[in-house]
């Protein structure tokens, strides 16, 4: 089963991705996490990605498409995978369809105001990548002991660019996937468990 998670920044894609992957035993492929890891390891891919990511811009299609193609070829993807953050442009979606059969596309919907609140209060563990929100989590370290940081692209300025890119480049994918009944739209409002229940029902 190949699943794509769509939705604006901070819609809860990462949180839901972990739950879906645990329940279906498929790998979680987050293009944002792959890029951030390459930036912290200062790889050639990281050098390129850092020119775009902190400003909130998308990295070029050919760069990210090559990353995803390579990742989907790994043996752990033989029974499927969940793509989180890819595709984000029409060209990425078309190339993905040429590469593999996309079974379901889950689009998580959240209003603009809630996204801004979520992004400005989001903290990420440097060690394991778990997300927290300062309104509900008041410890200074992650459960794993890692320190919590604000993502460099979680500023209001970068968020404005990301939301603008999302509207222009990613929203058209709804129509692309709705056309042949692959699209599942789910409200991202509520607790992570409530949102996951909606996703499970929709996938069943
Ligand atoms: P969010 O969904 O909160 O914006 P991600 O972790 O998915 O965060 O992505 C962070 C950044 O990584 C994006 O703003 C973009 O710069 C880059 N990126 C991730 N996926 C893609 C993609 N499919 N195409 C282009 N850029 C991407």
XYZ file of N, CA, C and O and ligand atoms in Angstrom:
843
model
N 0.850 -1.201 0.000
C 0.000 0.000 0.000
C 0.886 1.252 0.000
O 1.710 1.423 0.889
N 0.722 2.079 -1.014
C 1.495 3.323 -1.085
C 0.544 4.474 -0.758
O -0.430 4.711 -1.480
N 0.837 5.153 0.357
C -0.027 6.238 0.818
C 0.733 7.555 0.746
O 1.914 7.618 1.089
N 0.026 8.592 0.320
C 0.591 9.946 0.324
C -0.174 10.771 1.349
O -1.399 10.708 1.418
N 0.565 11.532 2.158
C -0.074 12.456 3.099
C 0.068 13.867 2.556
O 1.184 14.342 2.370
N -1.057 14.505 2.316
C -1.063 15.899 1.855
C -1.494 16.774 3.031
O -2.090 16.284 3.974
N -1.277 18.063 2.917
C -1.748 18.964 3.971
C -0.725 20.044 4.206
O 0.471 19.821 4.002
N -1.171 21.210 4.650
C -0.264 22.351 4.832
C 0.736 22.120 5.958
O 0.583 21.179 6.743
N 1.764 22.990 6.065
C 2.725 22.867 7.156
C 1.999 22.878 8.498
O 1.100 23.683 8.696
N 2.393 21.979 9.391
C 1.842 21.877 10.756
C 0.401 21.366 10.786
O -0.275 21.483 11.799
N -0.049 20.739 9.716
C -1.385 20.123 9.738
C -1.391 18.887 10.627
O -2.450 18.389 10.990
N -0.201 18.379 10.946
C -0.119 17.172 11.772
C 0.305 15.960 10.957
O 0.118 14.826 11.387
N 0.919 16.208 9.803
C 1.299 15.090 8.928
C 2.299 14.155 9.622
O 2.141 12.949 9.574
N 3.306 14.739 10.258
C 4.341 13.907 10.890
C 3.756 13.025 11.989
O 4.078 11.835 12.084
N 2.892 13.612 12.813
C 2.281 12.877 13.927
C 1.404 11.745 13.403
O 1.479 10.605 13.875
N 0.572 12.043 12.426
C -0.324 11.016 11.872
C 0.474 9.967 11.101
O 0.128 8.782 11.116
N 1.543 10.407 10.442
C 2.363 9.474 9.663
C 2.877 8.352 10.559
O 2.814 7.170 10.198
N 3.373 8.733 11.744
C 3.913 7.711 12.660
C 2.835 6.702 13.024
O 3.069 5.498 13.055
N 1.616 7.195 13.317
C 0.527 6.294 13.723
C 0.115 5.369 12.570
O -0.098 4.175 12.761
N 0.004 5.937 11.380
C -0.412 5.133 10.221
C 0.646 4.058 9.939
O 0.323 2.893 9.708
N 1.918 4.457 9.973
C 2.997 3.510 9.656
C 3.078 2.394 10.684
O 3.324 1.242 10.328
N 2.848 2.731 11.971
C 2.839 1.679 12.996
C 1.717 0.700 12.726
O 1.902 -0.508 12.824
N 0.546 1.226 12.374
C -0.584 0.305 12.242
C -0.500 -0.517 10.954
O -1.002 -1.628 10.910
N 0.130 -0.002 9.909
C 0.205 -0.766 8.651
C 1.568 -1.444 8.432
O 1.752 -2.138 7.422
N 2.504 -1.188 9.364
C 3.875 -1.720 9.230
C 4.507 -1.364 7.886
O 4.992 -2.238 7.155
N 4.455 -0.096 7.564
C 5.147 0.381 6.355
C 6.091 1.521 6.774
O 5.852 2.177 7.792
N 7.175 1.744 6.006
C 8.111 2.802 6.391
C 7.547 4.212 6.160
O 6.754 4.433 5.247
N 7.974 5.128 7.017
C 7.577 6.534 6.949
C 8.670 7.306 6.214
O 9.806 7.362 6.671
N 8.324 7.875 5.074
C 9.311 8.647 4.311
C 8.930 10.117 4.364
O 7.983 10.545 3.710
N 9.649 10.874 5.188
C 9.385 12.311 5.301
C 10.483 13.049 4.560
O 11.651 13.020 4.970
N 10.120 13.713 3.463
C 11.159 14.403 2.682
C 11.776 15.538 3.507
O 12.977 15.770 3.437
N 10.955 16.218 4.318
C 11.493 17.297 5.169
C 12.542 16.752 6.130
O 13.618 17.335 6.301
N 12.255 15.587 6.756
C 13.228 15.005 7.705
C 14.504 14.569 6.988
O 15.602 14.769 7.504
N 14.340 13.980 5.788
C 15.538 13.547 5.042
C 16.418 14.772 4.746
O 17.633 14.755 4.929
N 15.769 15.860 4.313
C 16.546 17.065 3.979
C 17.209 17.649 5.230
O 18.392 18.004 5.206
N 16.443 17.733 6.344
C 17.030 18.307 7.576
C 18.198 17.460 8.074
O 19.205 17.993 8.532
N 18.077 16.139 7.947
C 19.177 15.282 8.371
C 20.416 15.518 7.505
O 21.539 15.596 7.998
N 20.201 15.675 6.191
C 21.337 15.946 5.300
C 21.967 17.305 5.590
O 23.176 17.470 5.461
N 21.130 18.277 5.995
C 21.679 19.593 6.344
C 22.545 19.449 7.597
O 23.666 19.947 7.651
N 22.045 18.702 8.604
C 22.837 18.624 9.835
C 24.109 17.807 9.623
O 25.113 18.041 10.269
N 24.091 16.871 8.648
C 25.308 16.090 8.368
C 26.190 16.766 7.314
O 27.209 16.215 6.904
N 25.759 17.938 6.834
C 26.519 18.724 5.846
C 26.886 17.917 4.593
O 28.009 17.993 4.080
N 25.948 17.120 4.109
C 26.179 16.363 2.872
C 25.968 17.298 1.672
O 25.393 18.393 1.833
N 26.377 16.868 0.453
C 26.124 17.722 -0.730
C 24.636 18.030 -0.902
O 24.266 19.168 -1.232
N 23.759 17.029 -0.648
C 22.318 17.290 -0.736
C 21.905 18.337 0.301
O 21.113 19.247 0.011
N 22.463 18.226 1.502
C 22.156 19.190 2.562
C 22.580 20.605 2.186
O 21.882 21.576 2.475
N 23.735 20.712 1.522
C 24.216 22.041 1.096
C 23.212 22.690 0.139
O 22.908 23.868 0.251
N 22.701 21.890 -0.795
C 21.723 22.419 -1.753
C 20.429 22.767 -1.021
O 19.888 23.865 -1.172
N 19.939 21.833 -0.193
C 18.649 22.038 0.476
C 18.667 23.273 1.356
O 17.669 24.006 1.439
N 19.813 23.535 2.000
C 19.847 24.663 2.938
C 19.680 26.013 2.224
O 19.319 27.001 2.842
N 19.907 26.034 0.907
C 19.706 27.285 0.161
C 18.221 27.651 0.103
O 17.863 28.798 -0.140
N 17.357 26.665 0.291
C 15.916 26.882 0.122
C 15.133 26.756 1.423
O 14.249 27.559 1.709
N 15.439 25.715 2.180
C 14.541 25.255 3.239
C 14.327 26.295 4.347
O 13.204 26.515 4.770
N 15.387 26.961 4.786
C 15.214 27.886 5.915
C 14.416 29.127 5.544
O 13.839 29.786 6.397
N 14.384 29.432 4.247
C 13.571 30.578 3.805
C 12.117 30.173 3.633
O 11.250 31.013 3.430
N 11.862 28.861 3.637
C 10.494 28.388 3.443
C 10.222 28.002 1.999
O 9.116 27.584 1.663
N 11.240 28.151 1.128
C 11.049 27.787 -0.286
C 11.123 26.276 -0.480
O 11.759 25.571 0.307
N 10.525 25.796 -1.565
C 10.650 24.380 -1.917
C 12.008 24.141 -2.553
O 12.512 24.994 -3.285
N 12.595 22.980 -2.306
C 13.821 22.641 -3.042
C 13.402 22.262 -4.467
O 12.245 21.896 -4.695
N 14.324 22.380 -5.438
C 13.919 22.131 -6.831
C 13.379 20.709 -7.031
O 13.851 19.764 -6.400
N 12.386 20.593 -7.932
C 11.750 19.307 -8.199
C 12.764 18.202 -8.496
O 12.676 17.106 -7.952
N 13.727 18.488 -9.391
C 14.625 17.395 -9.796
C 15.436 16.868 -8.620
O 15.747 15.677 -8.551
N 15.753 17.747 -7.671
C 16.535 17.316 -6.497
C 15.704 16.368 -5.633
O 16.128 15.254 -5.301
N 14.478 16.782 -5.309
C 13.674 15.988 -4.371
C 13.142 14.714 -5.047
O 13.024 13.665 -4.407
N 12.884 14.788 -6.335
C 12.396 13.591 -7.042
C 13.485 12.505 -7.009
O 13.197 11.333 -6.760
N 14.734 12.913 -7.203
C 15.833 11.932 -7.167
C 15.934 11.299 -5.774
O 16.149 10.089 -5.643
N 15.736 12.108 -4.743
C 15.811 11.594 -3.368
C 14.726 10.545 -3.137
O 14.976 9.462 -2.600
N 13.510 10.842 -3.573
C 12.388 9.927 -3.326
C 12.524 8.650 -4.153
O 12.283 7.548 -3.651
N 12.960 8.800 -5.390
C 13.152 7.602 -6.235
C 14.142 6.656 -5.569
O 13.920 5.448 -5.498
N 15.213 7.225 -5.088
C 16.251 6.424 -4.457
C 15.703 5.739 -3.192
O 15.931 4.545 -2.965
N 14.941 6.487 -2.407
C 14.417 5.936 -1.148
C 13.411 4.809 -1.415
O 13.409 3.793 -0.725
N 12.555 4.997 -2.433
C 11.522 3.980 -2.712
C 12.116 2.684 -3.267
O 11.465 1.655 -3.269
N 13.365 2.775 -3.736
C 14.031 1.568 -4.253
C 14.605 0.698 -3.141
O 15.023 -0.430 -3.376
N 14.638 1.210 -1.909
C 15.218 0.432 -0.806
C 14.298 -0.753 -0.480
O 13.073 -0.658 -0.611
N 14.897 -1.860 -0.027
C 14.108 -3.083 0.187
C 12.963 -2.926 1.188
O 11.937 -3.594 1.062
N 13.079 -2.031 2.161
C 12.010 -1.914 3.169
C 10.726 -1.337 2.563
O 9.672 -1.371 3.198
N 10.791 -0.835 1.333
C 9.589 -0.270 0.694
C 8.878 -1.297 -0.191
O 7.914 -0.948 -0.877
N 9.335 -2.550 -0.150
C 8.765 -3.563 -1.051
C 7.256 -3.723 -0.861
O 6.521 -3.963 -1.813
N 6.778 -3.586 0.399
C 5.345 -3.777 0.651
C 4.591 -2.463 0.738
O 3.446 -2.421 1.184
N 5.246 -1.381 0.368
C 4.582 -0.088 0.399
C 5.322 0.897 1.278
O 6.384 0.587 1.824
N 4.754 2.084 1.401
C 5.384 3.142 2.198
C 4.381 4.277 2.358
O 3.357 4.315 1.670
N 4.704 5.153 3.281
C 3.890 6.363 3.429
C 4.777 7.560 3.115
O 5.847 7.719 3.717
N 4.359 8.354 2.149
C 5.119 9.548 1.778
C 4.522 10.762 2.482
O 3.337 11.054 2.334
N 5.361 11.456 3.254
C 4.934 12.614 4.047
C 5.713 13.829 3.544
O 6.929 13.894 3.725
N 5.011 14.728 2.853
C 5.703 15.909 2.323
C 6.089 15.760 0.857
O 6.775 16.622 0.302
N 5.681 14.706 0.240
C 5.946 14.469 -1.190
C 4.774 13.694 -1.757
O 4.331 12.723 -1.140
N 4.221 14.075 -2.906
C 4.611 15.201 -3.763
C 4.049 16.531 -3.250
O 3.071 16.558 -2.526
N 4.701 17.601 -3.653
C 4.269 18.938 -3.293
C 4.029 19.806 -4.519
O 3.624 20.956 -4.379
N 4.335 19.298 -5.687
C 4.061 20.025 -6.931
C 3.456 19.031 -7.927
O 3.615 17.813 -7.765
N 2.812 19.592 -8.947
C 2.192 18.744 -9.961
C 3.243 17.863 -10.644
O 3.021 16.689 -10.901
N 4.396 18.448 -10.918
C 5.439 17.657 -11.581
C 5.884 16.485 -10.702
O 6.083 15.364 -11.185
N 6.004 16.728 -9.401
C 6.378 15.631 -8.494
C 5.309 14.539 -8.514
O 5.614 13.341 -8.510
N 4.030 14.949 -8.530
C 2.932 13.969 -8.519
C 2.949 13.138 -9.805
O 2.758 11.918 -9.774
N 3.188 13.803 -10.923
C 3.196 13.078 -12.198
C 4.360 12.086 -12.255
O 4.201 10.948 -12.686
N 5.519 12.516 -11.777
C 6.689 11.613 -11.800
C 6.484 10.439 -10.853
O 6.902 9.323 -11.136
N 5.812 10.699 -9.728
C 5.544 9.615 -8.778
C 4.613 8.587 -9.410
O 4.824 7.376 -9.275
N 3.601 9.067 -10.127
C 2.666 8.143 -10.789
C 3.362 7.304 -11.849
O 2.955 6.174 -12.117
N 4.408 7.848 -12.450
C 5.140 7.054 -13.436
C 5.989 5.981 -12.767
O 6.272 4.944 -13.350
N 6.363 6.256 -11.536
C 7.291 5.371 -10.825
C 6.586 4.231 -10.120
O 7.066 3.100 -10.094
N 5.401 4.506 -9.531
C 4.784 3.546 -8.620
C 3.281 3.799 -8.558
O 2.829 4.914 -8.860
N 2.513 2.779 -8.122
C 1.066 2.979 -7.980
C 0.756 3.626 -6.630
O 1.044 3.053 -5.580
N 0.177 4.807 -6.673
C -0.232 5.501 -5.442
C -1.664 5.069 -5.132
O -2.578 5.306 -5.918
N -1.875 4.413 -3.984
C -3.202 3.858 -3.685
C -4.140 4.882 -3.065
O -5.286 5.001 -3.480
N -3.675 5.573 -2.028
C -4.550 6.519 -1.322
C -3.794 7.792 -1.001
O -2.598 7.761 -0.684
N -4.514 8.912 -1.057
C -3.927 10.203 -0.725
C -4.780 10.811 0.390
O -5.977 11.035 0.208
N -4.170 11.006 1.557
C -4.912 11.549 2.696
C -4.568 13.026 2.828
O -3.401 13.389 2.990
N -5.596 13.841 2.721
C -5.402 15.296 2.784
C -5.918 15.787 4.140
O -7.108 15.683 4.416
N -5.014 16.277 4.981
C -5.396 16.736 6.327
C -5.669 18.240 6.263
O -4.785 19.016 5.898
N -6.897 18.621 6.638
C -7.297 20.027 6.501
C -7.337 20.744 7.856
O -7.957 20.245 8.793
N -6.685 21.896 7.901
C -6.650 22.700 9.135
C -6.692 24.178 8.741
O -6.071 24.570 7.753
N -7.430 24.998 9.528
C -7.549 26.416 9.159
C -6.225 27.160 9.372
O -5.374 26.753 10.160
N -6.100 28.258 8.643
C -4.887 29.069 8.656
C -4.479 29.533 10.060
O -3.322 29.492 10.457
N -5.494 29.982 10.829
C -5.173 30.525 12.154
C -4.583 29.441 13.059
O -3.610 29.660 13.784
N -5.155 28.248 12.989
C -4.658 27.156 13.838
C -3.260 26.729 13.402
O -2.399 26.438 14.227
N -3.007 26.758 12.090
C -1.660 26.399 11.611
C -0.612 27.330 12.192
O 0.456 26.893 12.617
N -0.929 28.641 12.209
C 0.043 29.613 12.713
C 0.318 29.363 14.194
O 1.469 29.361 14.630
N -0.750 29.088 14.968
C -0.549 28.801 16.396
C 0.307 27.556 16.582
O 1.190 27.505 17.426
N 0.031 26.540 15.760
C 0.781 25.283 15.912
C 2.252 25.467 15.570
O 3.127 24.962 16.257
N 2.513 26.216 14.496
C 3.899 26.359 14.051
C 4.709 27.178 15.042
O 5.835 26.811 15.390
N 4.125 28.281 15.546
C 4.939 29.138 16.411
C 5.187 28.475 17.772
O 6.163 28.796 18.428
N 4.350 27.519 18.165
C 4.577 26.829 19.444
C 5.235 25.462 19.284
O 5.376 24.726 20.252
N 5.643 25.126 18.068
C 6.189 23.775 17.839
C 7.662 23.704 18.257
O 8.454 24.579 17.952
N 8.010 22.635 18.954
C 9.409 22.346 19.284
C 9.704 20.919 18.846
O 8.850 20.045 18.956
N 10.923 20.716 18.346
C 11.276 19.413 17.781
C 12.494 18.861 18.505
O 13.452 19.604 18.765
N 12.464 17.568 18.819
C 13.614 16.946 19.497
C 14.776 16.822 18.517
O 14.618 16.281 17.417
N 15.945 17.307 18.975
C 17.134 17.274 18.125
C 17.577 15.836 17.860
O 18.163 15.522 16.838
N 17.238 14.976 18.797
C 17.701 13.596 18.761
C 16.807 12.687 17.919
O 17.257 12.062 16.964
N 15.497 12.647 18.257
C 14.627 11.646 17.609
C 13.571 12.266 16.697
O 12.826 11.543 16.042
N 13.488 13.606 16.666
C 12.570 14.248 15.722
C 11.128 14.353 16.192
O 10.275 14.840 15.444
N 10.831 13.902 17.423
C 9.446 14.004 17.916
C 9.044 15.478 18.056
O 9.846 16.311 18.484
N 7.781 15.775 17.666
C 7.261 17.147 17.770
C 6.497 17.330 19.074
O 5.769 16.440 19.500
N 6.633 18.519 19.665
C 5.852 18.879 20.855
C 5.256 20.262 20.630
O 5.749 21.024 19.798
N 4.213 20.590 21.426
C 3.708 21.963 21.396
C 3.823 22.552 22.797
O 3.464 21.892 23.776
N 4.341 23.792 22.878
C 4.626 24.384 24.197
C 3.360 24.572 25.042
O 3.446 24.682 26.246
N 2.175 24.576 24.411
C 0.958 24.776 25.196
C 0.592 23.520 26.001
O -0.120 23.608 26.994
N 1.083 22.365 25.574
C 0.751 21.140 26.322
C 1.988 20.445 26.901
O 1.869 19.625 27.802
N 3.170 20.794 26.427
C 4.391 20.117 26.905
C 5.328 21.163 27.474
O 5.816 22.033 26.742
N 5.570 21.099 28.788
C 6.335 22.182 29.417
C 7.756 21.767 29.810
O 8.531 22.588 30.292
N 8.119 20.496 29.578
C 9.481 20.052 29.904
C 10.462 20.674 28.904
O 10.089 20.989 27.777
N 11.747 20.786 29.316
C 12.691 21.372 28.361
C 13.367 20.303 27.503
O 14.029 20.623 26.521
N 13.203 19.021 27.885
C 13.784 17.951 27.075
C 12.714 16.987 26.593
O 11.645 16.889 27.184
N 13.057 16.274 25.539
C 12.175 15.230 24.995
C 12.117 14.038 25.953
O 13.003 13.877 26.805
N 11.127 13.186 25.783
C 11.056 11.933 26.560
C 12.315 11.093 26.391
O 12.694 10.344 27.276
N 12.962 11.195 25.208
C 14.168 10.395 24.963
C 15.409 11.056 25.572
O 16.501 10.507 25.500
N 15.252 12.257 26.133
C 16.389 12.943 26.741
C 17.003 14.004 25.831
O 17.786 14.838 26.279
N 16.654 13.989 24.535
C 17.206 14.955 23.573
C 16.703 16.374 23.857
O 15.636 16.544 24.449
N 17.485 17.375 23.418
C 17.035 18.756 23.669
C 16.025 19.184 22.611
O 16.033 18.700 21.485
N 15.126 20.092 23.015
C 14.066 20.555 22.113
C 14.479 21.858 21.458
O 15.023 22.749 22.103
N 14.197 21.944 20.153
C 14.597 23.133 19.403
C 13.443 23.630 18.549
O 12.551 22.863 18.204
N 13.533 24.917 18.185
C 12.578 25.457 17.220
C 13.181 25.252 15.831
O 14.358 25.553 15.624
N 12.391 24.716 14.901
C 12.899 24.550 13.539
C 13.200 25.908 12.929
O 12.456 26.852 13.127
N 14.273 25.971 12.126
C 14.666 27.280 11.566
C 13.624 27.826 10.606
O 13.575 29.030 10.359
N 12.793 26.938 10.040
C 11.763 27.439 9.121
C 10.418 27.610 9.828
O 9.404 27.826 9.177
N 10.409 27.532 11.161
C 9.159 27.759 11.908
C 9.052 29.211 12.397
O 8.493 29.477 13.456
N 9.591 30.155 11.643
C 9.397 31.571 11.966
C 8.149 32.052 11.220
O 7.732 31.418 10.246
N 7.582 33.186 11.668
C 6.383 33.685 10.973
C 6.686 34.024 9.525
O 5.858 33.789 8.641
N 7.894 34.575 9.269
C 8.241 34.965 7.891
C 8.333 33.739 6.987
O 7.760 33.714 5.887
N 9.041 32.706 7.462
C 9.182 31.509 6.628
C 7.840 30.799 6.488
O 7.537 30.233 5.429
N 7.016 30.845 7.528
C 5.706 30.188 7.437
C 4.850 30.856 6.362
O 4.167 30.168 5.599
N 4.919 32.197 6.297
C 4.133 32.905 5.277
C 4.535 32.417 3.884
O 3.679 32.168 3.025
N 5.834 32.242 3.664
C 6.316 31.759 2.362
C 5.824 30.328 2.140
O 5.350 29.966 1.054
N 5.898 29.484 3.184
C 5.493 28.081 3.035
C 4.006 27.960 2.720
O 3.603 27.141 1.900
N 3.183 28.789 3.402
C 1.740 28.720 3.153
C 1.400 29.207 1.752
O 0.542 28.654 1.063
N 2.113 30.243 1.336
C 1.899 30.776 0.004
C 2.276 29.733 -1.065
O 1.527 29.488 -2.014
N 3.430 29.084 -0.853
C 3.843 28.012 -1.772
C 2.827 26.886 -1.772
O 2.538 26.292 -2.811
N 2.328 26.576 -0.582
C 1.360 25.483 -0.473
C 0.128 25.787 -1.315
O -0.323 24.946 -2.094
N -0.407 27.008 -1.162
C -1.616 27.368 -1.918
C -1.367 27.302 -3.421
O -2.187 26.797 -4.178
N -0.202 27.823 -3.839
C 0.050 27.918 -5.284
C 0.449 26.579 -5.890
O 0.014 26.207 -6.976
N 1.317 25.845 -5.169
C 1.918 24.664 -5.807
C 1.331 23.330 -5.359
O 1.286 22.393 -6.147
N 0.876 23.251 -4.111
C 0.442 21.941 -3.602
C -1.069 21.756 -3.641
O -1.550 20.658 -3.920
N -1.835 22.828 -3.397
C -3.297 22.685 -3.411
C -3.846 22.087 -4.718
O -4.796 21.300 -4.676
N -3.269 22.430 -5.879
C -3.781 21.821 -7.120
C -3.719 20.293 -7.117
O -4.409 19.637 -7.899
N -2.921 19.709 -6.209
C -2.834 18.245 -6.160
C -4.138 17.615 -5.677
O -4.431 16.469 -6.002
N -4.922 18.386 -4.905
C -6.222 17.862 -4.473
C -7.047 17.453 -5.675
O -7.614 16.371 -5.722
N -7.106 18.354 -6.634
C -7.894 18.100 -7.840
C -7.300 16.934 -8.635
O -8.023 16.090 -9.148
N -5.973 16.924 -8.688
C -5.265 15.869 -9.433
C -5.645 14.493 -8.883
O -5.951 13.574 -9.637
N -5.654 14.348 -7.546
C -5.939 13.042 -6.951
C -7.440 12.789 -6.785
O -7.860 11.639 -6.681
N -8.247 13.865 -6.714
C -9.694 13.670 -6.584
C -10.253 13.096 -7.873
O -11.207 12.324 -7.862
N -9.609 13.427 -8.979
C -10.070 13.023 -10.296
C -10.280 11.526 -10.423
O -11.228 11.077 -11.041
N -9.394 10.720 -9.844
C -9.577 9.264 -9.974
C -9.801 8.592 -8.620
O -9.375 7.453 -8.399
N -10.496 9.333 -7.730
C -10.972 8.749 -6.463
C -9.882 8.243 -5.520
O -10.117 7.336 -4.746
N -8.711 8.850 -5.591
C -7.683 8.422 -4.638
C -7.671 9.308 -3.397
O -7.015 9.002 -2.408
N -8.394 10.454 -3.461
C -8.287 11.462 -2.401
C -9.234 11.181 -1.234
O -10.418 10.946 -1.420
N -8.670 11.237 -0.013
C -9.472 11.138 1.214
C -9.248 12.441 1.980
O -8.103 12.759 2.304
N -10.319 13.193 2.244
C -10.144 14.442 2.990
C -10.572 14.252 4.438
O -11.647 13.731 4.713
N -9.701 14.675 5.350
C -9.921 14.444 6.774
C -9.659 15.748 7.530
O -8.669 16.423 7.253
N -10.520 16.066 8.493
C -10.264 17.260 9.297
C -9.105 16.991 10.253
O -9.068 15.953 10.914
N -8.173 17.936 10.330
C -7.018 17.808 11.221
C -7.235 18.495 12.554
O -6.292 18.672 13.328
N -8.479 18.885 12.854
C -8.790 19.560 14.120
C -9.118 18.499 15.173
O -9.847 17.547 14.878
N -8.590 18.694 16.384
C -8.848 17.736 17.471
C -7.543 17.133 17.947
O -6.465 17.533 17.505
N -7.639 16.155 18.844
C -6.412 15.534 19.359
C -5.830 14.626 18.272
O -6.555 14.192 17.365
N -4.516 14.311 18.374
C -3.928 13.384 17.407
C -4.707 12.067 17.332
O -4.896 11.526 16.239
N -5.204 11.580 18.485
C -5.948 10.308 18.480
C -7.267 10.446 17.712
O -7.659 9.534 16.971
N -7.926 11.589 17.873
C -9.199 11.795 17.156
C -8.967 11.848 15.650
O -9.720 11.270 14.864
N -7.922 12.553 15.252
C -7.631 12.665 13.814
C -7.292 11.286 13.255
O -7.758 10.892 12.174
N -6.523 10.508 14.037
C -6.129 9.172 13.573
C -7.352 8.264 13.398
O -7.409 7.486 12.442
N -8.325 8.381 14.306
C -9.554 7.590 14.165
C -10.228 7.888 12.822
O -10.700 6.992 12.130
N -10.275 9.188 12.466
C -10.898 9.562 11.185
C -10.135 8.931 10.019
O -10.729 8.450 9.054
N -8.812 8.944 10.126
C -8.004 8.391 9.025
C -8.236 6.884 8.912
O -8.412 6.346 7.813
N -8.261 6.210 10.065
C -8.471 4.752 10.050
C -9.807 4.400 9.404
O -9.899 3.488 8.583
N -10.837 5.149 9.807
C -12.170 4.900 9.226
C -12.153 5.086 7.723
O -12.718 4.306 6.957
N -11.483 6.173 7.293
C -11.468 6.483 5.871
C -10.683 5.433 5.074
O -11.012 5.136 3.926
N -9.646 4.858 5.684
C -8.830 3.866 4.974
C -9.474 2.491 4.969
O -9.174 1.664 4.109
N -10.386 2.258 5.940
C -10.958 0.897 6.109
C -11.834 0.508 4.924
O -12.443 1.328 4.293
P 6.217 21.323 6.601
O 5.218 20.360 6.044
O 5.938 21.689 8.023
O 6.469 22.532 5.737
P 8.422 19.488 5.975
O 9.283 18.937 7.056
O 7.550 18.542 5.234
O 7.612 20.624 6.722
O 9.303 20.260 4.892
C 10.204 21.278 5.266
C 10.846 21.905 4.030
O 11.571 20.899 3.277
C 9.901 22.518 3.000
O 9.487 23.819 3.347
C 10.786 22.487 1.735
O 11.754 23.511 1.766
C 11.519 21.154 1.862
N 10.769 20.067 1.204
C 10.224 18.981 1.821
N 9.568 18.202 0.931
C 9.694 18.810 -0.272
C 9.221 18.523 -1.599
N 8.468 17.443 -1.850
N 9.523 19.391 -2.599
C 10.267 20.463 -2.366
N 10.728 20.820 -1.152
C 10.465 20.002 -0.109
